[in-house]
PDB file of C-alpha atoms in Angstrom:
ATOM      1  CA  MET A   9      92.616  37.399 124.511  1.00 44.00           C
ATOM      2  CA  SER A  10      94.934  38.172 127.395  1.00 54.00           C
ATOM      3  CA  LEU A  11      95.614  41.727 128.475  1.00 82.00           C
ATOM      4  CA  ILE A  12      99.110  42.996 127.756  1.00 90.00           C
ATOM      5  CA  GLU A  13     100.852  45.118 130.371  1.00 95.00           C
ATOM      6  CA  VAL A  14     103.329  47.800 129.283  1.00 96.00           C
ATOM      7  CA  ILE A  15     105.986  49.638 131.286  1.00 97.00           C
ATOM      8  CA  LEU A  16     105.117  53.181 132.323  1.00 97.00           C
ATOM      9  CA  VAL A  17     108.163  55.467 132.405  1.00 98.00           C
ATOM     10  CA  ASP A  18     109.178  59.012 133.284  1.00 97.00           C
ATOM     11  CA  PRO A  19     110.847  61.332 130.713  1.00 96.00           C
ATOM     12  CA  GLN A  20     114.252  59.754 131.487  1.00 97.00           C
ATOM     13  CA  ASP A  21     112.903  56.222 130.824  1.00 97.00           C
ATOM     14  CA  ASN A  22     112.850  55.235 134.501  1.00 97.00           C
ATOM     15  CA  PRO A  23     110.052  52.707 135.176  1.00 97.00           C
ATOM     16  CA  THR A  24     107.158  54.074 137.247  1.00 97.00           C
ATOM     17  CA  GLY A  25     104.761  51.122 137.056  1.00 97.00           C
ATOM     18  CA  THR A  26     102.784  49.010 134.605  1.00 97.00           C
ATOM     19  CA  MET A  27      99.357  49.280 133.011  1.00 96.00           C
ATOM     20  CA  GLU A  28      97.243  47.525 130.397  1.00 95.00           C
ATOM     21  CA  LYS A  29      98.336  48.592 126.895  1.00 91.00           C
ATOM     22  CA  GLN A  30      95.061  49.928 125.506  1.00 90.00           C
ATOM     23  CA  GLU A  31      94.314  51.843 128.714  1.00 93.00           C
ATOM     24  CA  VAL A  32      97.736  53.516 128.439  1.00 94.00           C
ATOM     25  CA  HIS A  33      96.915  54.586 124.881  1.00 91.00           C
ATOM     26  CA  ARG A  34      93.475  55.887 125.950  1.00 91.00           C
ATOM     27  CA  LYS A  35      94.993  57.911 128.802  1.00 95.00           C
ATOM     28  CA  GLY A  36      98.045  59.070 126.836  1.00 93.00           C
ATOM     29  CA  LEU A  37     100.532  57.987 129.505  1.00 96.00           C
ATOM     30  CA  MET A  38     104.249  57.769 128.749  1.00 97.00           C
ATOM     31  CA  HIS A  39     105.431  54.197 128.291  1.00 97.00           C
ATOM     32  CA  ARG A  40     108.432  52.307 126.928  1.00 98.00           C
ATOM     33  CA  ALA A  41     108.403  51.189 123.310  1.00 97.00           C
ATOM     34  CA  VAL A  42     110.680  49.553 120.750  1.00 98.00           C
ATOM     35  CA  THR A  43     110.832  50.290 117.037  1.00 97.00           C
ATOM     36  CA  VAL A  44     112.720  48.295 114.407  1.00 98.00           C
ATOM     37  CA  TYR A  45     114.021  49.458 111.029  1.00 98.00           C
ATOM     38  CA  LEU A  46     115.407  46.686 108.782  1.00 98.00           C
ATOM     39  CA  PHE A  47     117.383  47.527 105.659  1.00 97.00           C
ATOM     40  CA  ASN A  48     118.291  45.235 102.755  1.00 97.00           C
ATOM     41  CA  HIS A  49     121.674  45.128 100.997  1.00 96.00           C
ATOM     42  CA  ARG A  50     120.589  48.043  98.744  1.00 96.00           C
ATOM     43  CA  GLY A  51     119.871  50.213 101.781  1.00 95.00           C
ATOM     44  CA  GLU A  52     116.107  50.044 101.275  1.00 97.00           C
ATOM     45  CA  LEU A  53     113.839  50.012 104.311  1.00 98.00           C
ATOM     46  CA  LEU A  54     111.417  47.134 104.895  1.00 98.00           C
ATOM     47  CA  LEU A  55     107.949  48.597 105.494  1.00 98.00           C
ATOM     48  CA  GLN A  56     104.790  46.928 106.724  1.00 98.00           C
ATOM     49  CA  ARG A  57     101.168  47.926 106.297  1.00 97.00           C
ATOM     50  CA  ARG A  58      99.441  47.464 109.628  1.00 96.00           C
ATOM     51  CA  ALA A  59      96.569  44.973 109.566  1.00 94.00           C
ATOM     52  CA  ARG A  60      93.280  46.786 108.971  1.00 92.00           C
ATOM     53  CA  ASP A  61      91.726  45.504 112.197  1.00 89.00           C
ATOM     54  CA  LYS A  62      94.533  46.720 114.509  1.00 88.00           C
ATOM     55  CA  TYR A  63      93.139  48.714 117.423  1.00 79.00           C
ATOM     56  CA  HIS A  64      94.740  51.868 115.995  1.00 82.00           C
ATOM     57  CA  CYS A  65      96.318  52.954 112.717  1.00 85.00           C
ATOM     58  CA  GLY A  66      95.056  49.891 110.820  1.00 88.00           C
ATOM     59  CA  GLY A  67      95.793  49.978 107.091  1.00 94.00           C
ATOM     60  CA  LEU A  68      98.610  52.533 107.433  1.00 94.00           C
ATOM     61  CA  TRP A  69     102.187  51.984 106.268  1.00 97.00           C
ATOM     62  CA  SER A  70     104.843  51.958 108.954  1.00 97.00           C
ATOM     63  CA  ASN A  71     108.379  50.988 109.886  1.00 97.00           C
ATOM     64  CA  THR A  72     109.388  47.318 109.889  1.00 98.00           C
ATOM     65  CA  CYS A  73     107.822  46.630 113.292  1.00 97.00           C
ATOM     66  CA  CYS A  74     107.267  48.079 116.729  1.00 95.00           C
ATOM     67  CA  GLY A  75     105.889  47.133 120.097  1.00 95.00           C
ATOM     68  CA  HIS A  76     106.360  47.305 123.828  1.00 96.00           C
ATOM     69  CA  PRO A  77     108.709  45.486 126.184  1.00 97.00           C
ATOM     70  CA  LEU A  78     106.872  43.351 128.683  1.00 96.00           C
ATOM     71  CA  PRO A  79     107.469  44.053 132.381  1.00 96.00           C
ATOM     72  CA  GLY A  80     110.972  42.781 133.176  1.00 95.00           C
ATOM     73  CA  GLU A  81     111.941  42.358 129.497  1.00 97.00           C
ATOM     74  CA  GLN A  82     115.050  44.079 128.093  1.00 97.00           C
ATOM     75  CA  THR A  83     114.375  46.455 125.172  1.00 98.00           C
ATOM     76  CA  HIS A  84     116.728  44.557 122.846  1.00 98.00           C
ATOM     77  CA  LYS A  85     114.928  41.272 123.553  1.00 98.00           C
ATOM     78  CA  ALA A  86     111.542  42.977 123.043  1.00 98.00           C
ATOM     79  CA  ALA A  87     112.672  44.295 119.641  1.00 98.00           C
ATOM     80  CA  GLU A  88     113.834  40.806 118.606  1.00 98.00           C
ATOM     81  CA  ARG A  89     110.573  39.267 119.870  1.00 97.00           C
ATOM     82  CA  ARG A  90     108.368  41.760 118.025  1.00 97.00           C
ATOM     83  CA  LEU A  91     110.351  41.332 114.790  1.00 98.00           C
ATOM     84  CA  ALA A  92     109.792  37.571 114.959  1.00 97.00           C
ATOM     85  CA  GLU A  93     106.110  37.919 115.982  1.00 96.00           C
ATOM     86  CA  GLU A  94     105.154  40.488 113.351  1.00 96.00           C
ATOM     87  CA  MET A  95     107.459  39.739 110.423  1.00 97.00           C
ATOM     88  CA  GLY A  96     108.737  36.201 111.015  1.00 97.00           C
ATOM     89  CA  ILE A  97     112.338  37.422 110.850  1.00 98.00           C
ATOM     90  CA  SER A  98     115.271  36.797 113.155  1.00 97.00           C
ATOM     91  CA  THR A  99     118.379  38.912 112.621  1.00 97.00           C
ATOM     92  CA  ILE A 100     120.950  40.894 114.585  1.00 97.00           C
ATOM     93  CA  LEU A 101     119.577  44.216 115.815  1.00 98.00           C
ATOM     94  CA  THR A 102     121.659  47.176 116.976  1.00 97.00           C
ATOM     95  CA  ALA A 103     120.446  49.930 119.284  1.00 97.00           C
ATOM     96  CA  ALA A 104     120.505  53.143 117.237  1.00 96.00           C
ATOM     97  CA  PHE A 105     118.995  55.969 119.288  1.00 96.00           C
ATOM     98  CA  GLU A 106     116.209  56.875 121.688  1.00 97.00           C
ATOM     99  CA  LEU A 107     113.494  59.514 121.436  1.00 96.00           C
ATOM    100  CA  SER A 108     110.183  60.422 122.976  1.00 96.00           C
ATOM    101  CA  TYR A 109     106.980  61.786 121.493  1.00 95.00           C
ATOM    102  CA  HIS A 110     103.320  62.339 122.264  1.00 94.00           C
ATOM    103  CA  LEU A 111     101.210  61.948 119.132  1.00 92.00           C
ATOM    104  CA  THR A 112      97.499  61.595 118.451  1.00 84.00           C
ATOM    105  CA  VAL A 113      96.708  58.410 116.543  1.00 85.00           C
ATOM    106  CA  THR A 114      93.364  57.009 115.380  1.00 75.00           C
ATOM    107  CA  ASP A 115      90.224  56.231 117.364  1.00 77.00           C
ATOM    108  CA  GLY A 116      90.835  58.864 120.058  1.00 82.00           C
ATOM    109  CA  LEU A 117      94.065  57.208 121.221  1.00 85.00           C
ATOM    110  CA  SER A 118      97.556  58.602 121.616  1.00 89.00           C
ATOM    111  CA  GLU A 119     101.105  57.310 121.545  1.00 91.00           C
ATOM    112  CA  HIS A 120     103.137  58.869 124.350  1.00 95.00           C
ATOM    113  CA  GLU A 121     106.263  56.819 124.085  1.00 96.00           C
ATOM    114  CA  TYR A 122     109.854  56.712 125.147  1.00 98.00           C
ATOM    115  CA  GLY A 123     111.128  54.812 122.127  1.00 97.00           C
ATOM    116  CA  HIS A 124     114.193  52.636 121.747  1.00 98.00           C
ATOM    117  CA  ILE A 125     115.083  52.519 118.043  1.00 97.00           C
ATOM    118  CA  PHE A 126     116.865  49.466 116.606  1.00 98.00           C
ATOM    119  CA  PHE A 127     118.389  48.921 113.159  1.00 97.00           C
ATOM    120  CA  GLY A 128     119.135  45.678 111.384  1.00 97.00           C
ATOM    121  CA  HIS A 129     120.008  44.266 107.981  1.00 97.00           C
ATOM    122  CA  CYS A 130     118.211  41.435 106.232  1.00 96.00           C
ATOM    123  CA  ASP A 131     117.345  40.376 102.693  1.00 95.00           C
ATOM    124  CA  GLN A 132     114.990  37.610 103.804  1.00 91.00           C
ATOM    125  CA  PRO A 133     111.359  38.170 102.748  1.00 95.00           C
ATOM    126  CA  PRO A 134     109.075  38.493 105.756  1.00 97.00           C
ATOM    127  CA  ILE A 135     106.450  35.963 106.759  1.00 97.00           C
ATOM    128  CA  LEU A 136     103.708  38.292 107.942  1.00 97.00           C
ATOM    129  CA  ASN A 137     101.575  37.621 110.986  1.00 96.00           C
ATOM    130  CA  PRO A 138      98.148  38.548 109.522  1.00 96.00           C
ATOM    131  CA  ALA A 139      96.978  39.888 112.894  1.00 94.00           C
ATOM    132  CA  GLU A 140      99.814  42.447 112.725  1.00 95.00           C
ATOM    133  CA  ALA A 141     100.470  43.300 109.062  1.00 96.00           C
ATOM    134  CA  ASP A 142      98.760  42.634 105.741  1.00 97.00           C
ATOM    135  CA  ALA A 143     101.402  43.829 103.239  1.00 97.00           C
ATOM    136  CA  TRP A 144     105.096  44.645 102.997  1.00 98.00           C
ATOM    137  CA  ARG A 145     107.496  46.345 100.628  1.00 98.00           C
ATOM    138  CA  TYR A 146     110.975  47.803 100.430  1.00 97.00           C
ATOM    139  CA  SER A 147     111.538  51.506  99.771  1.00 97.00           C
ATOM    140  CA  SER A 148     114.537  53.763  99.470  1.00 97.00           C
ATOM    141  CA  LEU A 149     114.588  56.476 102.112  1.00 96.00           C
ATOM    142  CA  SER A 150     114.440  59.216  99.466  1.00 95.00           C
ATOM    143  CA  GLN A 151     111.401  57.617  97.793  1.00 96.00           C
ATOM    144  CA  LEU A 152     109.773  57.198 101.193  1.00 97.00           C
ATOM    145  CA  GLN A 153     110.392  60.840 102.128  1.00 96.00           C
ATOM    146  CA  ALA A 154     108.737  61.953  98.867  1.00 97.00           C
ATOM    147  CA  GLU A 155     105.732  59.671  99.450  1.00 97.00           C
ATOM    148  CA  MET A 156     105.398  60.882 103.023  1.00 97.00           C
ATOM    149  CA  ALA A 157     105.555  64.537 101.978  1.00 96.00           C
ATOM    150  CA  ALA A 158     102.840  63.969  99.362  1.00 98.00           C
ATOM    151  CA  ALA A 159     100.491  61.830 101.480  1.00 97.00           C
ATOM    152  CA  PRO A 160     101.438  61.681 105.182  1.00 96.00           C
ATOM    153  CA  GLN A 161      97.984  60.278 106.038  1.00 95.00           C
ATOM    154  CA  ARG A 162      99.029  56.956 104.456  1.00 96.00           C
ATOM    155  CA  PHE A 163     101.638  56.431 107.214  1.00 96.00           C
ATOM    156  CA  THR A 164     101.525  55.965 110.977  1.00 94.00           C
ATOM    157  CA  PRO A 165     102.050  59.206 112.927  1.00 92.00           C
ATOM    158  CA  TRP A 166     105.138  57.882 114.759  1.00 93.00           C
ATOM    159  CA  PHE A 167     106.729  56.834 111.468  1.00 95.00           C
ATOM    160  CA  VAL A 168     106.157  60.311 109.995  1.00 95.00           C
ATOM    161  CA  HIS A 169     107.562  61.848 113.170  1.00 93.00           C
ATOM    162  CA  THR A 170     110.651  59.609 113.349  1.00 94.00           C
ATOM    163  CA  LEU A 171     111.727  59.194 109.715  1.00 95.00           C
ATOM    164  CA  SER A 172     113.893  62.334 109.619  1.00 94.00           C
ATOM    165  CA  ARG A 173     115.869  61.041 112.631  1.00 94.00           C
ATOM    166  CA  VAL A 174     116.316  57.677 110.884  1.00 95.00           C
ATOM    167  CA  VAL A 175     117.611  59.372 107.725  1.00 94.00           C
ATOM    168  CA  GLU A 176     119.976  61.563 109.769  1.00 94.00           C
ATOM    169  CA  TYR A 177     121.287  58.572 111.717  1.00 94.00           C
ATOM    170  CA  ARG A 178     121.857  56.568 108.515  1.00 92.00           C
ATOM    171  CA  GLN A 179     123.765  59.500 106.979  1.00 90.00           C
ATOM    172  CA  HIS A 180     125.997  59.695 110.067  1.00 88.00           C
ATOM    173  CA  GLN A 181     126.524  55.912 109.901  1.00 84.00           C
ATOM    174  CA  ALA A 182     127.564  56.176 106.248  1.00 81.00           C
ATOM    175  CA  ALA A 183     129.964  58.999 107.088  1.00 82.00           C
ATOM    176  CA  GLY A 184     131.458  56.948 109.931  1.00 79.00           C
ATOM    177  CA  ALA A 185     130.372  59.483 112.555  1.00 59.00           C
ATOM    178  CA  VAL A 186     128.293  57.063 114.640  1.00 52.00           C
TER     179      VAL A 186
END
């Protein structure tokens, strides 16, 4: 298995170097990430359950997909690539917002990311890459918020952290404010 390099960044998302992905997560260094949220025609979010043997957060429910741009790769292209690699889907993605966080995940690792969040629409069922995800489902945002409030441990930490921003952004989109 080849080692994957990610882009280290400062708090303004300026590149500061590269480093192997798992080492970055062990050291808790800030790096660039992409996160995709796909909605169907009913406004339901496509979720994935991370494959149980992922190096962190295996077996937890999460957003449609996420990953890291490769050195020299544009964030939009990285989001499209990860969506195809994880879910077997190709669709138009739109940059929604950016945020940063530093969260403890499983196995003594942390996610210290400057995240580029992308939204898309698709009714196509995913074709899961079993190395990435082992289940999928659609959920309304209100149902998801209730599930998350009742059992946050069933979801990835970044998904729990980011969902309120996703809901807020969708409400602004619906109101025509975005």
